[in-house]
Short mmCIF file of C-alpha atoms and ligand atoms in Angstrom, two decimals:
data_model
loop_
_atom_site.label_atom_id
_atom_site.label_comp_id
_atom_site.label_asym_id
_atom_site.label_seq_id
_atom_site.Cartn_x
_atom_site.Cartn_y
_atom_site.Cartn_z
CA UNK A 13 62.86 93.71 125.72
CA UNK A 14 62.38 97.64 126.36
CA UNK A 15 62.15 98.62 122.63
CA UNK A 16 59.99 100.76 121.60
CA UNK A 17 58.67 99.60 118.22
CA UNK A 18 59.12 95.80 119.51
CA UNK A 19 56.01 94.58 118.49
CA UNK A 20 55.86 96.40 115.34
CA UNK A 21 59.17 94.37 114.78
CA UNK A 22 57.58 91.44 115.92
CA UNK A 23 54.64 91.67 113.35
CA UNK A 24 57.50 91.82 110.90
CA UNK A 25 58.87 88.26 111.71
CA UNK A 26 62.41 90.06 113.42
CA UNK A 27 63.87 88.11 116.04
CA UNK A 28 65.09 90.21 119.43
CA UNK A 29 67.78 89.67 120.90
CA UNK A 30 68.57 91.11 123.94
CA UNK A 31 68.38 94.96 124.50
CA UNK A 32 69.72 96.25 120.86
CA UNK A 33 69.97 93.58 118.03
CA UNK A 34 67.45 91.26 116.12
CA UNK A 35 67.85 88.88 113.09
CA UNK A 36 65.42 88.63 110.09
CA UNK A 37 65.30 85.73 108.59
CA UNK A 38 66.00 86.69 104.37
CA UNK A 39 64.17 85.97 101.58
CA UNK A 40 67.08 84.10 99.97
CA UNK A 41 68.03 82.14 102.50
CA UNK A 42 63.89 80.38 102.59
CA UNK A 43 64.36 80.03 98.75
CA UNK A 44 67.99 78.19 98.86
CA UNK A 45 66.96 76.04 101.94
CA UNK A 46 63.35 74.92 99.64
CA UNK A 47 65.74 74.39 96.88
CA UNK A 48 65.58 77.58 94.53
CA UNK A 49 68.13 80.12 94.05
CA UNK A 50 70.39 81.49 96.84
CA UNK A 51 70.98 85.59 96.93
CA UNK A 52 73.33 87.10 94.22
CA UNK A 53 76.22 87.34 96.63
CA UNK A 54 76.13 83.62 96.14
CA UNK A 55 76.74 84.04 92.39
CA UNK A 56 79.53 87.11 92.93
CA UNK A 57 81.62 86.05 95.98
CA UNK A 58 80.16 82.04 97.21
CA UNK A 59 78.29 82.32 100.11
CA UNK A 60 75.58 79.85 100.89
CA UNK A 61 72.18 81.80 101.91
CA UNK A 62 70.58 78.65 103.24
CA UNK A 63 73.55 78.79 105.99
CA UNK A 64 73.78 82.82 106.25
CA UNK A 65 71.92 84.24 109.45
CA UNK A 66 70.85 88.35 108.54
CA UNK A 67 71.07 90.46 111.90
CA UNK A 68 72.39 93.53 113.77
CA UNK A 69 73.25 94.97 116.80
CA UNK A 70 71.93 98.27 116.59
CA UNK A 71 68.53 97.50 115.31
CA UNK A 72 67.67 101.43 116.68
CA UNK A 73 70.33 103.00 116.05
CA UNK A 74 71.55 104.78 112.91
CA UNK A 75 72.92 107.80 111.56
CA UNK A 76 70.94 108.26 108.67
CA UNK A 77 67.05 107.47 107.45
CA UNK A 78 67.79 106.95 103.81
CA UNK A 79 64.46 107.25 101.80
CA UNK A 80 65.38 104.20 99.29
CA UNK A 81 65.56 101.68 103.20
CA UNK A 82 62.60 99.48 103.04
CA UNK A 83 62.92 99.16 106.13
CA UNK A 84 61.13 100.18 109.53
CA UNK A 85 62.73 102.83 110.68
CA UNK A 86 62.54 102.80 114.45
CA UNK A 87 65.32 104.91 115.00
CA UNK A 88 65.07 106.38 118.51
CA UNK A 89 68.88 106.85 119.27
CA UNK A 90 72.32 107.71 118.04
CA UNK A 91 74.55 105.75 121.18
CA UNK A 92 73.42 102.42 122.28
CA UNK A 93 73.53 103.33 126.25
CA UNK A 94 73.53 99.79 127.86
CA UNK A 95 75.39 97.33 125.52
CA UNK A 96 75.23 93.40 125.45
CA UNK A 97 78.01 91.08 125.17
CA UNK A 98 79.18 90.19 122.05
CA UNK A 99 79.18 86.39 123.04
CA UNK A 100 75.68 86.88 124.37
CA UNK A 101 74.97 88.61 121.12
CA UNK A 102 76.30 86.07 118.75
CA UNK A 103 75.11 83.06 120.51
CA UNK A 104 71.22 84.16 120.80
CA UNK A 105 71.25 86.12 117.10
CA UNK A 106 71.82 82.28 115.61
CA UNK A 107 69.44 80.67 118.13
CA UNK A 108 66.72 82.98 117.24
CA UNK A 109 67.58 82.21 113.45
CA UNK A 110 67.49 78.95 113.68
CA UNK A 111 64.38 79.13 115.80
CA UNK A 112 62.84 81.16 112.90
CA UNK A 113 63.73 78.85 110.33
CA UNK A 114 62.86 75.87 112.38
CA UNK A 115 59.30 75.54 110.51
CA UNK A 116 60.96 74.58 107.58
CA UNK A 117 62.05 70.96 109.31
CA UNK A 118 60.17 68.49 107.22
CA UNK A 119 58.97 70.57 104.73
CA UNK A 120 59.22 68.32 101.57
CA UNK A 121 61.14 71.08 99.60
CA UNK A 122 64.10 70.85 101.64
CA UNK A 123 66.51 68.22 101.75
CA UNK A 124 68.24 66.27 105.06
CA UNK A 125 71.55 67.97 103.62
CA UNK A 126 70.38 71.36 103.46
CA UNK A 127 68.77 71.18 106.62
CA UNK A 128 71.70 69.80 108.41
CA UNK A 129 73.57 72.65 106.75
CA UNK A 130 71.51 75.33 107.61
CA UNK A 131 71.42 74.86 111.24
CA UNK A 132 75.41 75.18 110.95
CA UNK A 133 75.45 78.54 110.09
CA UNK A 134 78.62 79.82 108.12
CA UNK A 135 77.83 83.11 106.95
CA UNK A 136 76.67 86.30 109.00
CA UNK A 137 75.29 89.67 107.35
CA UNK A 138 75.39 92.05 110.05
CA UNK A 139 73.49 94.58 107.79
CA UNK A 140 69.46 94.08 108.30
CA UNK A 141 68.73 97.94 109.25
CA UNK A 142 70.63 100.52 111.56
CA UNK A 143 74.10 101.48 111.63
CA UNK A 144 76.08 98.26 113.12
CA UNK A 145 79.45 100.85 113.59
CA UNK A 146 77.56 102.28 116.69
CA UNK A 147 77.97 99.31 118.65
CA UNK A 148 81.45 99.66 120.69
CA UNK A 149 82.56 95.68 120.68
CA UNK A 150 82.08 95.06 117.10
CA UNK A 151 85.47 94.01 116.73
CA UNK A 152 84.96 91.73 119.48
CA UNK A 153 81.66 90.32 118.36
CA UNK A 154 83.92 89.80 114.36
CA UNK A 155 86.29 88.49 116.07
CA UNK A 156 83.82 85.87 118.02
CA UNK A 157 82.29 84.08 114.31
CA UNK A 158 85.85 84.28 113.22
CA UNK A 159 86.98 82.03 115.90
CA UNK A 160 83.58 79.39 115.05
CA UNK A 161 84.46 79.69 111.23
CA UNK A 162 81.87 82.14 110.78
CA UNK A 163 82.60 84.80 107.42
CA UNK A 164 81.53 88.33 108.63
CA UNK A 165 79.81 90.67 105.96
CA UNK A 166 79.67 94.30 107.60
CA UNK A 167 77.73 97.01 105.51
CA UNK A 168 78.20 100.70 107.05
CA UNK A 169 76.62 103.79 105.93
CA UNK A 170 80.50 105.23 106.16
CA UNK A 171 79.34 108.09 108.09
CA UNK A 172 82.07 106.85 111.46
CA UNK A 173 85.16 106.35 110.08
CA UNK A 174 87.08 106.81 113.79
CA UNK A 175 85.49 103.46 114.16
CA UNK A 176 86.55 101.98 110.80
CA UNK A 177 89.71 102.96 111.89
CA UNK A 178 90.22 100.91 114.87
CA UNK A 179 87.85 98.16 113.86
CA UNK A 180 89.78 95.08 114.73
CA UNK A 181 89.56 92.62 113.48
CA UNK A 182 87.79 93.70 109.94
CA UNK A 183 85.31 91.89 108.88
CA UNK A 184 85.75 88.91 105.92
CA UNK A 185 83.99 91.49 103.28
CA UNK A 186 83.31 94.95 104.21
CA UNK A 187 80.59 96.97 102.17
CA UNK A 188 80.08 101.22 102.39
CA UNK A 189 77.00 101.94 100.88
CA UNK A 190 77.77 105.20 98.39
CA UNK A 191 74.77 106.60 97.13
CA UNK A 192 75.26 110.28 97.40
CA UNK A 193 77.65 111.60 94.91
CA UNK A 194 77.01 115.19 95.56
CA UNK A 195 76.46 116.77 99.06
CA UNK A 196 73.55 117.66 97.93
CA UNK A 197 71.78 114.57 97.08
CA UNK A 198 73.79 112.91 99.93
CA UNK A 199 72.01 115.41 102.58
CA UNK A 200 68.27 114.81 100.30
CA UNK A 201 68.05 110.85 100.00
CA UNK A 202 70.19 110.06 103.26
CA UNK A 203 69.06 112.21 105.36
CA UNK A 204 72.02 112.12 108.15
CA UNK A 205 71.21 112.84 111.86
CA UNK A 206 74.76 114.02 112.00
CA UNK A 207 76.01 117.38 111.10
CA UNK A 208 79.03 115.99 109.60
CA UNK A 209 77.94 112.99 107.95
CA UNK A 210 79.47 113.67 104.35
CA UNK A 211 82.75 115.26 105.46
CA UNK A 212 82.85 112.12 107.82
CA UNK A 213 81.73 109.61 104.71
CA UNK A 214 84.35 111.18 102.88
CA UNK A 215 87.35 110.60 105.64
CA UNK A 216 85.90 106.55 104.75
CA UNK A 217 86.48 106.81 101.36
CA UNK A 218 89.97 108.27 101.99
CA UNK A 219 90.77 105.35 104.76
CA UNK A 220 89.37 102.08 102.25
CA UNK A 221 92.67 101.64 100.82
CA UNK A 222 94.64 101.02 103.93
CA UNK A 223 91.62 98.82 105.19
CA UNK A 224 93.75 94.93 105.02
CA UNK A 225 90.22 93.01 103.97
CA UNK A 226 88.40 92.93 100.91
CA UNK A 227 86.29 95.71 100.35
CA UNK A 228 82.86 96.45 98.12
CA UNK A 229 81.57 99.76 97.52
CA UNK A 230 77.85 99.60 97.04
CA UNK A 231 76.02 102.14 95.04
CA UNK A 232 71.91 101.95 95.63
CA UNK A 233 70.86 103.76 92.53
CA UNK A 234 67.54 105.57 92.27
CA UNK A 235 66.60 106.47 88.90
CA UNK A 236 66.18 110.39 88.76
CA UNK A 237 67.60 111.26 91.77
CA UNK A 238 71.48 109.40 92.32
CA UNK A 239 72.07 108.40 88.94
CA UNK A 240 73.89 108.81 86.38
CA UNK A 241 76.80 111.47 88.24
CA UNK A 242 79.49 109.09 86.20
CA UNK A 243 82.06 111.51 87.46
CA UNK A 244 81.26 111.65 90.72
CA UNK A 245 80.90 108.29 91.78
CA UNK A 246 84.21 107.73 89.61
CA UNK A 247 86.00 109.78 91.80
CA UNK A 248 84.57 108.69 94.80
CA UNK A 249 85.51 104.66 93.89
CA UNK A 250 89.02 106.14 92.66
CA UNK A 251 89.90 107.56 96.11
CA UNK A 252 88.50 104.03 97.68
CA UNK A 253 89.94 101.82 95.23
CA UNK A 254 88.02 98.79 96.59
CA UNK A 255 88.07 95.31 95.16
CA UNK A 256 84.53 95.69 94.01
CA UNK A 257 81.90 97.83 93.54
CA UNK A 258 78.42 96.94 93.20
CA UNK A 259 75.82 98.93 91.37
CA UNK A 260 72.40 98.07 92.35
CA UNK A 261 69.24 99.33 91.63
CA UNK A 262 67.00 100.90 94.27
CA UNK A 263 63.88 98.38 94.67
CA UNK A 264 59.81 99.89 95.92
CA UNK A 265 58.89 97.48 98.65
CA UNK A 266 58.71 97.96 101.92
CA UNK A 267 58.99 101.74 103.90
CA UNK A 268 60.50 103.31 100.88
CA UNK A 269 57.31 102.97 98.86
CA UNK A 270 55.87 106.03 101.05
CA UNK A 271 59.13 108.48 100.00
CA UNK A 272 60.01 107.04 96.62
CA UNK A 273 57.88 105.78 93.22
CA UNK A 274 57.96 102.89 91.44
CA UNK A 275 59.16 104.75 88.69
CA UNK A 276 62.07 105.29 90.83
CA UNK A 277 63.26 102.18 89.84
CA UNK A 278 65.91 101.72 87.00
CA UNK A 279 65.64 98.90 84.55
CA UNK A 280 68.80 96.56 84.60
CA UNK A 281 69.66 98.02 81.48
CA UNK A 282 69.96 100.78 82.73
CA UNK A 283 72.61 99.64 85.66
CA UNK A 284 74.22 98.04 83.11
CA UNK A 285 74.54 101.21 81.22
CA UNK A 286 75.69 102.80 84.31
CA UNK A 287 78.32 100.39 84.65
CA UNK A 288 79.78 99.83 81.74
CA UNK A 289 80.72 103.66 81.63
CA UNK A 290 81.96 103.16 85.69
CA UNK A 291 84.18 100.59 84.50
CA UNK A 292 85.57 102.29 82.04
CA UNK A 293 86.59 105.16 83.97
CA UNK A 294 88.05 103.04 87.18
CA UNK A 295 89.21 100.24 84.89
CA UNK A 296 87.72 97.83 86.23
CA UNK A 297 86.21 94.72 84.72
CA UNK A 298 82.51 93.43 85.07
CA UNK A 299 82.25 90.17 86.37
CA UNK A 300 79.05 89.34 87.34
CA UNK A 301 75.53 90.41 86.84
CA UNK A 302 72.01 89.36 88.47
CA UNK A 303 69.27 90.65 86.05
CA UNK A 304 66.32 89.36 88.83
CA UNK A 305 67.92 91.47 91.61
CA UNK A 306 69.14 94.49 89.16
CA UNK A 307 72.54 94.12 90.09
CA UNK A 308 76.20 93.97 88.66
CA UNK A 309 79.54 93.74 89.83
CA UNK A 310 82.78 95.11 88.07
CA UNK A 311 85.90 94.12 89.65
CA UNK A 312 89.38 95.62 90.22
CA UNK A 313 91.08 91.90 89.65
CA UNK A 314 88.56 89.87 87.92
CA UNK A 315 90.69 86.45 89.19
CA UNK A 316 89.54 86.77 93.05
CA UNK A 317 85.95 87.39 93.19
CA UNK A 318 85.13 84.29 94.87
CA UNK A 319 86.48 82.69 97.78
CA UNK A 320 85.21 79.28 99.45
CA UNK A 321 83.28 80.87 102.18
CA UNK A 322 82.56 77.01 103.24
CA UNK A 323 86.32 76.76 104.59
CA UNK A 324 87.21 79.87 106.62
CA UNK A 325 88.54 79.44 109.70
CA UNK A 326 90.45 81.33 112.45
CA UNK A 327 93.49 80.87 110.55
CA UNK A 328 92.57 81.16 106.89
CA UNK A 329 91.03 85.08 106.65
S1 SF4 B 421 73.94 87.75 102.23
FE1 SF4 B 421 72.17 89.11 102.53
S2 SF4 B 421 70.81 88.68 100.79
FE2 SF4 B 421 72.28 86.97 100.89
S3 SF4 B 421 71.27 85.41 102.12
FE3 SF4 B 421 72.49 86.64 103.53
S4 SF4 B 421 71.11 88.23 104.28
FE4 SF4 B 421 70.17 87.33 102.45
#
């Protein structure tokens, strides 16, 4: 392992793999497997946390340091120079995931079902920190869980559209995080490495529609600084037209707490303020709403939020 910050990831429970990716073992997928609740996407589109392995394969790599991340940013590098296999990459991110949840065998929370279920993984979130667009054979590592009946959530900062563009296949759910509605505030809170980073977000917004998967646009609000701009994230999600779009408030743990306060924080009021007057505006309907993790979802057709995540196969996305 030559990176850098590795044991300052290690300290932080991430699991390396290979020369550019890691998995993190989430918080919701401990509490599902010892019997509590599962992560809102469970509630708004089905997935099972206990059986969803959190990585990504450009763990230093982005093209932004947003100040709401709570996460380490050991970003030494825009281009990942020597690049693993995808195969070698998928098989080792859900060994070291099930190596990291492997303490909770026996545990007297967890039941012989869920445990049998969580070491069959179903779900992948190839979003834990970095930007996963900057690794070339993404398409080939989506393709890869595909084929083993794995759903693929892919959450991009936007800022590479050339490779949205050509991403083949597309993941089961793809999220672009949209929290800068003016340039502006997009330059201030997302701090881009890249000199073109909003005209380049922008060219993503423009592509979503002809994007054939379904597609969430994710706005991290921070009280005071990104919200309310009504307007401009109306016109943003207009241009997009996704099937969802998630409004989510910005949370102080982690990094963030050193470039953001607590009062930072909206209430879930206020998101659901925000949303109700987003929804108006796009037409869209809320659907779903997760007052412990300040978050709502309003929907473009409020029939298909939810597939069975459980049955995807090769075939079926
Ligand atoms: S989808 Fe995200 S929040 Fe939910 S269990 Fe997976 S990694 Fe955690």
């Amino acid at each position: 392992m030559e990176n850098t910050y590795a044991e300052i990831y290690k300290k932080q429970h991430y699991g390396l793999v290979g020369k550019h990716s890691a998995v993190k073992v989430c918080h919701w997928t401990k509490s599902e497997l010892t019997g509590g609740k599962g992560c809102y996407k469970g509630d708004f589109y089905g997935i099972k946390s206990h059986q969803c392995v959190q990585m990504t394969p450009a763990l230093s790599s982005c093209t932004e340091n947003c100040s709401f991340c709570w996460r380490f940013q050991g970003f030494d590098s825009m281009h990942i120079s020597d690049e693993d296999d995808p195969e070698f990459i998928l098989e080792e991110s859900i060994k070291a995931h099930k190596k990291l949840i492997s303490g909770f065998k026996g545990n007297s929370k967890v039941s012989k079902e869920r445990w049998a279920e969580a070491e069959n993984p179903k779900h992948i979130a190839i979003s834990l920190t970095g930007e996963p667009t900057l690794y070339t054979r993404l398409g080939e590592f989506i393709e890869l869980a595909k084929r083993r009946g794995i759903s693929t959530f892919l959450v991009t900062n936007g800022t590479l559209p050339m490779v949205l563009e050509r991403l083949d296949p597309l993941p089961t759910q793809l999220y672009v995080t949209t929290a800068g509605p003016t340039k502006k505030i997009f330059q201030e809170l997302l701090n881009p490495s890249i000199g073109n980073a909003w005209e380049n977000f922008n060219r993503t917004l423009e592509l979503m529609p002809s994007l054939d998967t379904r597609k969430v646009i994710r706005h991290t609000l921070v009280k005071d600084v990104n919200m309310p701009y009504i307007e401009e994230y109306s016109r943003m999600d207009s241009i997009a037209r996704p099937d969802f779009v998630e409004s989510k408030g910005y949370v102080h743990v982690g990094q963030s707490i050193n470039r953001l306060g607590i009062d930072n924080m909206p209430s879930h009021d206020l998101i659901l303020e925000f949303t109700k007057e987003l929804g108006k505006n796009l037409g869209y309907e809320m659907t779903a709403e997760r007052r412990d993790s300040r978050v709502t979802l309003l929907a473009k057709d409020s029939s298909k939020s939810k597939i069975d995540f459980g049955n995807i196969g090769y075939q079926a996305i």
